[in-house]
Tab-separated table of N, CA and C in Angstrom:
chain	number	residue	atom	x	y	z
A	1	UNK	N	0.821	-1.198	0.000
A	1	UNK	CA	0.000	0.000	0.000
A	1	UNK	C	0.866	1.263	0.000
A	2	UNK	N	1.944	1.258	0.812
A	2	UNK	CA	2.827	2.419	0.858
A	2	UNK	C	3.477	2.663	-0.496
A	3	UNK	N	3.824	1.573	-1.214
A	3	UNK	CA	4.436	1.720	-2.536
A	3	UNK	C	3.454	2.343	-3.520
A	4	UNK	N	2.184	1.963	-3.421
A	4	UNK	CA	1.165	2.508	-4.303
A	4	UNK	C	0.977	4.000	-4.046
A	5	UNK	N	0.947	4.399	-2.795
A	5	UNK	CA	0.794	5.818	-2.442
A	5	UNK	C	2.002	6.607	-2.939
A	6	UNK	N	3.200	6.071	-2.734
A	6	UNK	CA	4.416	6.748	-3.184
A	6	UNK	C	4.419	6.882	-4.704
A	7	UNK	N	4.057	5.826	-5.405
A	7	UNK	CA	4.017	5.870	-6.871
A	7	UNK	C	3.011	6.902	-7.356
A	8	UNK	N	1.852	6.971	-6.715
A	8	UNK	CA	0.829	7.948	-7.084
A	8	UNK	C	1.318	9.368	-6.842
A	9	UNK	N	1.978	9.589	-5.722
A	9	UNK	CA	2.507	10.917	-5.399
A	9	UNK	C	3.571	11.333	-6.412
A	10	UNK	N	4.453	10.430	-6.779
A	10	UNK	CA	5.490	10.740	-7.755
A	10	UNK	C	4.894	11.053	-9.118
A	11	UNK	N	3.873	10.334	-9.509
A	11	UNK	CA	3.202	10.587	-10.782
A	11	UNK	C	2.573	11.970	-10.790
A	12	UNK	N	1.894	12.343	-9.718
A	12	UNK	CA	1.282	13.667	-9.630
A	12	UNK	C	2.334	14.764	-9.679
A	13	UNK	N	3.453	14.566	-9.022
A	13	UNK	CA	4.533	15.555	-9.046
A	13	UNK	C	5.072	15.728	-10.458
A	14	UNK	N	5.256	14.641	-11.183
A	14	UNK	CA	5.805	14.745	-12.533
A	14	UNK	C	4.807	15.386	-13.488
A	15	UNK	N	3.519	15.159	-13.279
A	15	UNK	CA	2.504	15.776	-14.124
A	15	UNK	C	2.475	17.284	-13.894
A	16	UNK	N	2.538	17.710	-12.660
A	16	UNK	CA	2.470	19.140	-12.373
A	16	UNK	C	3.762	19.864	-12.725
A	17	UNK	N	4.864	19.143	-12.873
A	17	UNK	CA	6.140	19.766	-13.197
A	17	UNK	C	6.176	20.268	-14.636
A	18	UNK	N	5.407	19.666	-15.520
A	18	UNK	CA	5.413	20.108	-16.905
A	18	UNK	C	4.260	21.083	-17.125
A	19	UNK	N	4.602	22.278	-17.553
A	19	UNK	CA	3.606	23.318	-17.767
A	19	UNK	C	2.995	23.175	-19.154
A	20	UNK	N	1.779	23.642	-19.300
A	20	UNK	CA	1.151	23.666	-20.607
A	20	UNK	C	1.722	24.852	-21.379
A	21	UNK	N	2.099	24.602	-22.617
A	21	UNK	CA	2.689	25.635	-23.459
A	21	UNK	C	1.630	26.135	-24.436
A	22	UNK	N	1.498	27.444	-24.525
A	22	UNK	CA	0.565	28.059	-25.473
A	22	UNK	C	1.354	28.673	-26.617
A	23	UNK	N	0.986	28.325	-27.842
A	23	UNK	CA	1.576	28.943	-29.022
A	23	UNK	C	0.708	30.151	-29.346
A	24	UNK	N	1.354	31.303	-29.534
A	24	UNK	CA	0.632	32.565	-29.684
A	24	UNK	C	1.027	33.294	-30.968
A	25	UNK	N	0.080	34.069	-31.485
A	25	UNK	CA	0.319	34.962	-32.615
A	25	UNK	C	-0.264	36.322	-32.247
A	26	UNK	N	0.008	37.305	-33.088
A	26	UNK	CA	-0.545	38.629	-32.906
A	26	UNK	C	-2.070	38.548	-32.899
A	27	UNK	N	-2.702	39.357	-32.094
A	27	UNK	CA	-4.162	39.318	-31.944
A	27	UNK	C	-4.896	39.546	-33.260
A	28	UNK	N	-4.293	40.246	-34.213
A	28	UNK	CA	-4.948	40.517	-35.492
A	28	UNK	C	-4.740	39.405	-36.516
A	29	UNK	N	-3.940	38.416	-36.204
A	29	UNK	CA	-3.636	37.329	-37.139
A	29	UNK	C	-4.845	36.397	-37.267
A	30	UNK	N	-5.265	36.133	-38.488
A	30	UNK	CA	-6.442	35.281	-38.723
A	30	UNK	C	-6.073	33.883	-39.218
A	31	UNK	N	-4.800	33.557	-39.223
A	31	UNK	CA	-4.344	32.261	-39.741
A	31	UNK	C	-4.785	31.108	-38.852
A	32	UNK	N	-4.999	29.969	-39.489
A	32	UNK	CA	-5.271	28.724	-38.775
A	32	UNK	C	-3.994	27.899	-38.771
A	33	UNK	N	-3.581	27.463	-37.616
A	33	UNK	CA	-2.343	26.697	-37.497
A	33	UNK	C	-2.595	25.412	-36.727
A	34	UNK	N	-2.118	24.303	-37.265
A	34	UNK	CA	-2.174	23.045	-36.529
A	34	UNK	C	-0.768	22.712	-36.031
A	35	UNK	N	-0.651	21.655	-35.259
A	35	UNK	CA	0.641	21.293	-34.665
A	35	UNK	C	1.703	21.042	-35.729
A	36	UNK	N	1.332	20.412	-36.837
A	36	UNK	CA	2.304	20.114	-37.890
A	36	UNK	C	2.830	21.397	-38.539
A	37	UNK	N	1.951	22.350	-38.773
A	37	UNK	CA	2.358	23.630	-39.365
A	37	UNK	C	3.281	24.389	-38.415
A	38	UNK	N	2.955	24.381	-37.134
A	38	UNK	CA	3.798	25.053	-36.138
A	38	UNK	C	5.179	24.404	-36.116
A	39	UNK	N	5.219	23.086	-36.146
A	39	UNK	CA	6.504	22.364	-36.181
A	39	UNK	C	7.309	22.781	-37.406
A	40	UNK	N	6.668	22.833	-38.570
A	40	UNK	CA	7.362	23.221	-39.800
A	40	UNK	C	7.912	24.642	-39.709
A	41	UNK	N	7.166	25.540	-39.091
A	41	UNK	CA	7.643	26.916	-38.915
A	41	UNK	C	8.909	26.919	-38.068
A	42	UNK	N	8.900	26.180	-36.969
A	42	UNK	CA	10.044	26.188	-36.054
A	42	UNK	C	11.229	25.358	-36.550
A	43	UNK	N	11.030	24.583	-37.607
A	43	UNK	CA	12.141	23.866	-38.243
A	43	UNK	C	12.588	24.577	-39.522
A	44	UNK	N	11.996	25.735	-39.812
A	44	UNK	CA	12.380	26.507	-40.983
A	44	UNK	C	11.859	25.942	-42.291
A	45	UNK	N	10.919	25.018	-42.224
A	45	UNK	CA	10.379	24.381	-43.432
A	45	UNK	C	9.163	25.123	-43.989
A	46	UNK	N	8.589	25.988	-43.193
A	46	UNK	CA	7.473	26.818	-43.627
A	46	UNK	C	7.814	28.250	-43.249
A	47	UNK	N	7.688	29.149	-44.206
A	47	UNK	CA	8.135	30.521	-43.990
A	47	UNK	C	7.007	31.550	-44.013
A	48	UNK	N	5.755	31.052	-44.120
A	48	UNK	CA	4.641	31.997	-44.128
A	48	UNK	C	3.399	31.373	-43.500
A	49	UNK	N	2.491	32.248	-43.086
A	49	UNK	CA	1.192	31.817	-42.579
A	49	UNK	C	0.337	31.378	-43.763
A	50	UNK	N	-0.818	30.764	-43.497
A	50	UNK	CA	-1.680	30.272	-44.573
A	50	UNK	C	-2.263	31.394	-45.438
A	51	UNK	N	-2.212	32.630	-44.954
A	51	UNK	CA	-2.698	33.757	-45.745
A	51	UNK	C	-1.602	34.386	-46.602
A	52	UNK	N	-0.393	33.791	-46.572
A	52	UNK	CA	0.716	34.277	-47.385
A	52	UNK	C	1.652	35.249	-46.683
A	53	UNK	N	1.270	35.721	-45.506
A	53	UNK	CA	2.114	36.639	-44.748
A	53	UNK	C	3.353	35.909	-44.247
A	54	UNK	N	4.517	36.539	-44.426
A	54	UNK	CA	5.764	35.947	-43.936
A	54	UNK	C	5.680	35.786	-42.416
A	55	UNK	N	6.166	34.660	-41.911
A	55	UNK	CA	6.095	34.378	-40.474
A	55	UNK	C	7.438	34.713	-39.819
A	56	UNK	N	7.368	35.262	-38.628
A	56	UNK	CA	8.549	35.654	-37.871
A	56	UNK	C	8.515	34.933	-36.512
A	57	UNK	N	9.048	33.692	-36.457
A	57	UNK	CA	8.996	32.936	-35.199
A	57	UNK	C	10.058	33.383	-34.204
A	58	UNK	N	9.724	33.293	-32.914
A	58	UNK	CA	10.700	33.537	-31.857
A	58	UNK	C	10.688	32.365	-30.881
A	59	UNK	N	11.872	32.032	-30.409
A	59	UNK	CA	12.065	30.987	-29.401
A	59	UNK	C	12.314	31.630	-28.053
A	60	UNK	N	12.313	30.804	-27.020
A	60	UNK	CA	12.761	31.257	-25.710
A	60	UNK	C	14.162	30.714	-25.486
A	61	UNK	N	14.921	31.412	-24.687
A	61	UNK	CA	16.333	31.128	-24.498
A	61	UNK	C	16.574	30.105	-23.394
A	62	UNK	N	16.560	28.828	-23.757
A	62	UNK	CA	16.965	27.743	-22.869
A	62	UNK	C	16.324	27.694	-21.496
A	63	UNK	N	15.015	27.705	-21.429
A	63	UNK	CA	14.331	27.561	-20.144
A	63	UNK	C	13.352	26.391	-20.217
A	64	UNK	N	12.622	26.157	-19.154
A	64	UNK	CA	11.721	24.998	-19.107
A	64	UNK	C	10.586	25.099	-20.124
A	65	UNK	N	10.128	26.309	-20.430
A	65	UNK	CA	9.072	26.476	-21.425
A	65	UNK	C	9.608	26.069	-22.803
A	66	UNK	N	10.829	26.473	-23.111
A	66	UNK	CA	11.453	26.094	-24.386
A	66	UNK	C	11.620	24.579	-24.462
A	67	UNK	N	12.057	23.970	-23.379
A	67	UNK	CA	12.235	22.517	-23.353
A	67	UNK	C	10.908	21.796	-23.602
A	68	UNK	N	9.835	22.264	-22.966
A	68	UNK	CA	8.512	21.669	-23.155
A	68	UNK	C	8.050	21.823	-24.604
A	69	UNK	N	8.214	23.023	-25.153
A	69	UNK	CA	7.809	23.276	-26.534
A	69	UNK	C	8.592	22.385	-27.498
A	70	UNK	N	9.900	22.353	-27.332
A	70	UNK	CA	10.739	21.534	-28.218
A	70	UNK	C	10.330	20.074	-28.161
A	71	UNK	N	10.066	19.577	-26.971
A	71	UNK	CA	9.695	18.179	-26.795
A	71	UNK	C	8.302	17.881	-27.359
A	72	UNK	N	7.310	18.696	-26.965
A	72	UNK	CA	5.920	18.423	-27.320
A	72	UNK	C	5.554	18.795	-28.751
A	73	UNK	N	6.133	19.860	-29.284
A	73	UNK	CA	5.718	20.357	-30.595
A	73	UNK	C	6.737	20.010	-31.686
A	74	UNK	N	7.992	20.318	-31.438
A	74	UNK	CA	9.019	20.094	-32.456
A	74	UNK	C	9.484	18.639	-32.469
A	75	UNK	N	9.384	17.972	-31.331
A	75	UNK	CA	9.780	16.566	-31.262
A	75	UNK	C	11.276	16.362	-31.163
A	76	UNK	N	11.981	17.365	-30.672
A	76	UNK	CA	13.430	17.273	-30.502
A	76	UNK	C	13.816	17.861	-29.148
A	77	UNK	N	14.917	17.372	-28.591
A	77	UNK	CA	15.450	17.989	-27.379
A	77	UNK	C	16.121	19.299	-27.778
A	78	UNK	N	16.432	20.123	-26.808
A	78	UNK	CA	17.094	21.397	-27.097
A	78	UNK	C	18.437	21.179	-27.797
A	79	UNK	N	19.191	20.173	-27.357
A	79	UNK	CA	20.494	19.923	-27.983
A	79	UNK	C	20.325	19.406	-29.419
A	80	UNK	N	19.310	18.579	-29.662
A	80	UNK	CA	19.048	18.114	-31.031
A	80	UNK	C	18.634	19.278	-31.929
A	81	UNK	N	17.829	20.176	-31.395
A	81	UNK	CA	17.386	21.325	-32.169
A	81	UNK	C	18.560	22.264	-32.468
A	82	UNK	N	19.433	22.463	-31.496
A	82	UNK	CA	20.619	23.292	-31.730
A	82	UNK	C	21.505	22.684	-32.816
A	83	UNK	N	21.687	21.372	-32.790
A	83	UNK	CA	22.494	20.689	-33.812
A	83	UNK	C	21.827	20.820	-35.188
A	84	UNK	N	20.514	20.667	-35.227
A	84	UNK	CA	19.749	20.802	-36.468
A	84	UNK	C	19.991	22.173	-37.087
A	85	UNK	N	19.842	23.232	-36.260
A	85	UNK	CA	20.012	24.586	-36.776
A	85	UNK	C	21.466	24.892	-37.113
A	86	UNK	N	22.395	24.352	-36.355
A	86	UNK	CA	23.818	24.560	-36.664
A	86	UNK	C	24.138	24.055	-38.065
A	87	UNK	N	23.602	22.901	-38.419
A	87	UNK	CA	23.828	22.321	-39.741
A	87	UNK	C	23.234	23.222	-40.828
A	88	UNK	N	22.002	23.698	-40.625
A	88	UNK	CA	21.371	24.568	-41.609
A	88	UNK	C	22.122	25.883	-41.773
A	89	UNK	N	22.573	26.451	-40.672
A	89	UNK	CA	23.326	27.704	-40.731
A	89	UNK	C	24.645	27.476	-41.468
A	90	UNK	N	25.347	26.400	-41.133
A	90	UNK	CA	26.639	26.094	-41.741
A	90	UNK	C	26.520	25.908	-43.251
A	91	UNK	N	25.443	25.269	-43.698
A	91	UNK	CA	25.259	25.019	-45.125
A	91	UNK	C	24.565	26.178	-45.846
A	92	UNK	N	24.214	27.235	-45.094
A	92	UNK	CA	23.569	28.393	-45.693
A	92	UNK	C	22.108	28.177	-46.045
A	93	UNK	N	21.486	27.175	-45.437
A	93	UNK	CA	20.106	26.834	-45.779
A	93	UNK	C	19.067	27.348	-44.796
A	94	UNK	N	19.499	28.092	-43.790
A	94	UNK	CA	18.504	28.590	-42.851
A	94	UNK	C	19.096	29.407	-41.729
A	95	UNK	N	18.225	30.150	-41.085
A	95	UNK	CA	18.574	30.943	-39.915
A	95	UNK	C	17.572	30.612	-38.827
A	96	UNK	N	18.041	30.260	-37.630
A	96	UNK	CA	17.103	29.887	-36.565
A	96	UNK	C	16.293	31.082	-36.076
A	97	UNK	N	15.141	30.806	-35.492
A	97	UNK	CA	14.349	31.895	-34.919
A	97	UNK	C	15.146	32.629	-33.832
A	98	UNK	N	14.883	33.909	-33.719
A	98	UNK	CA	15.504	34.722	-32.666
A	98	UNK	C	15.097	34.162	-31.306
A	99	UNK	N	16.020	34.227	-30.343
A	99	UNK	CA	15.724	33.758	-28.984
A	99	UNK	C	15.492	34.955	-28.070
A	100	UNK	N	14.374	34.921	-27.360
A	100	UNK	CA	14.059	35.943	-26.372
A	100	UNK	C	14.180	35.334	-24.982
A	101	UNK	N	14.325	36.184	-23.972
A	101	UNK	CA	14.700	35.711	-22.635
A	101	UNK	C	13.605	35.037	-21.825
A	102	UNK	N	12.343	35.445	-22.009
A	102	UNK	CA	11.304	34.905	-21.128
A	102	UNK	C	9.916	35.090	-21.733
A	103	UNK	N	8.910	34.613	-21.009
A	103	UNK	CA	7.519	34.700	-21.477
A	103	UNK	C	7.112	36.136	-21.782
A	104	UNK	N	7.445	37.072	-20.893
A	104	UNK	CA	7.023	38.457	-21.089
A	104	UNK	C	7.639	39.055	-22.342
A	105	UNK	N	8.905	38.751	-22.607
A	105	UNK	CA	9.557	39.251	-23.825
A	105	UNK	C	8.862	38.712	-25.070
A	106	UNK	N	8.457	37.438	-25.040
A	106	UNK	CA	7.753	36.829	-26.173
A	106	UNK	C	6.366	37.479	-26.327
A	107	UNK	N	5.647	37.642	-25.230
A	107	UNK	CA	4.332	38.294	-25.285
A	107	UNK	C	4.438	39.698	-25.885
A	108	UNK	N	5.418	40.468	-25.431
A	108	UNK	CA	5.603	41.834	-25.936
A	108	UNK	C	5.939	41.841	-27.426
A	109	UNK	N	6.831	40.937	-27.844
A	109	UNK	CA	7.249	40.864	-29.245
A	109	UNK	C	6.080	40.476	-30.147
A	110	UNK	N	5.357	39.441	-29.763
A	110	UNK	CA	4.240	38.962	-30.581
A	110	UNK	C	3.129	40.014	-30.645
A	111	UNK	N	2.848	40.670	-29.535
A	111	UNK	CA	1.808	41.707	-29.519
A	111	UNK	C	2.176	42.888	-30.417
A	112	UNK	N	3.474	43.164	-30.567
A	112	UNK	CA	3.933	44.314	-31.338
A	112	UNK	C	4.173	44.019	-32.820
A	113	UNK	N	4.166	42.737	-33.221
A	113	UNK	CA	4.505	42.377	-34.598
A	113	UNK	C	3.420	41.492	-35.217
A	114	UNK	N	2.796	41.979	-36.284
A	114	UNK	CA	1.704	41.244	-36.938
A	114	UNK	C	2.136	39.902	-37.497
A	115	UNK	N	3.428	39.745	-37.823
A	115	UNK	CA	3.917	38.519	-38.456
A	115	UNK	C	4.531	37.536	-37.457
A	116	UNK	N	4.437	37.820	-36.177
A	116	UNK	CA	5.137	37.033	-35.157
A	116	UNK	C	4.355	35.808	-34.699
A	117	UNK	N	5.127	34.797	-34.289
A	117	UNK	CA	4.598	33.615	-33.616
A	117	UNK	C	5.594	33.265	-32.517
A	118	UNK	N	5.075	32.851	-31.375
A	118	UNK	CA	5.936	32.485	-30.253
A	118	UNK	C	5.206	31.506	-29.356
A	119	UNK	N	5.814	31.214	-28.231
A	119	UNK	CA	5.187	30.319	-27.256
A	119	UNK	C	5.550	30.775	-25.857
A	120	UNK	N	4.605	30.545	-24.945
A	120	UNK	CA	4.762	30.944	-23.548
A	120	UNK	C	4.082	29.908	-22.663
A	121	UNK	N	4.354	29.976	-21.382
A	121	UNK	CA	3.600	29.196	-20.404
A	121	UNK	C	2.152	29.659	-20.525
A	122	UNK	N	1.220	28.725	-20.673
A	122	UNK	CA	-0.175	29.102	-20.916
A	122	UNK	C	-0.764	29.952	-19.786
A	123	UNK	N	-0.223	29.847	-18.592
A	123	UNK	CA	-0.712	30.656	-17.470
A	123	UNK	C	-0.364	32.136	-17.635
A	124	UNK	N	0.567	32.460	-18.522
A	124	UNK	CA	1.023	33.844	-18.711
A	124	UNK	C	0.308	34.568	-19.846
A	125	UNK	N	-0.528	33.862	-20.603
A	125	UNK	CA	-1.199	34.465	-21.755
A	125	UNK	C	-2.123	35.587	-21.303
A	126	UNK	N	-2.125	36.676	-22.077
A	126	UNK	CA	-3.060	37.776	-21.815
A	126	UNK	C	-3.783	38.118	-23.115
A	127	UNK	N	-4.653	39.113	-23.080
A	127	UNK	CA	-5.468	39.410	-24.260
A	127	UNK	C	-4.760	40.239	-25.321
A	128	UNK	N	-3.451	40.484	-25.175
A	128	UNK	CA	-2.703	41.210	-26.200
A	128	UNK	C	-2.291	40.284	-27.347
A	129	UNK	N	-2.497	38.968	-27.178
A	129	UNK	CA	-2.124	37.980	-28.197
A	129	UNK	C	-3.266	36.976	-28.388
A	130	UNK	N	-3.136	36.142	-29.424
A	130	UNK	CA	-4.143	35.127	-29.708
A	130	UNK	C	-3.482	33.743	-29.598
A	131	UNK	N	-4.103	32.850	-28.875
A	131	UNK	CA	-3.591	31.471	-28.723
A	131	UNK	C	-4.062	30.649	-29.918
A	132	UNK	N	-3.109	29.981	-30.588
A	132	UNK	CA	-3.459	29.123	-31.734
A	132	UNK	C	-3.247	27.646	-31.437
A	133	UNK	N	-2.706	27.342	-30.250
A	133	UNK	CA	-2.527	25.952	-29.864
A	133	UNK	C	-2.015	25.839	-28.450
A	134	UNK	N	-2.426	24.776	-27.771
A	134	UNK	CA	-1.911	24.481	-26.424
A	134	UNK	C	-1.394	23.061	-26.418
A	135	UNK	N	-0.216	22.890	-25.840
A	135	UNK	CA	0.443	21.588	-25.835
A	135	UNK	C	0.983	21.265	-24.437
């Protein structure tokens, strides 16, 4: 019985440790984005929204929100993603998204730029941006 209680407690702790990540765009953006499209944007394989507007993605700089996003949406660890982008940069085939320091910096950037897409902890979302996906 004690093992069952301990296992249940550990499971609850691990579930609460991972935050829900919200992918956000400018509030005026009318594009529809699914998880696959978001992944393609963050891998440099898609360079525009479905309405033809050029997309300007931003990442977060090596924090738990970035780790969650990379794992859940892009399907790569941070080190795998860095290696992926290093190869593209070296071969001249791509430039990685700009990295911002935290959720607030991403919220401010996306709210100020019609072509922006970013991600934040879903608890930090406000009405200055539009959520297009939660992961």
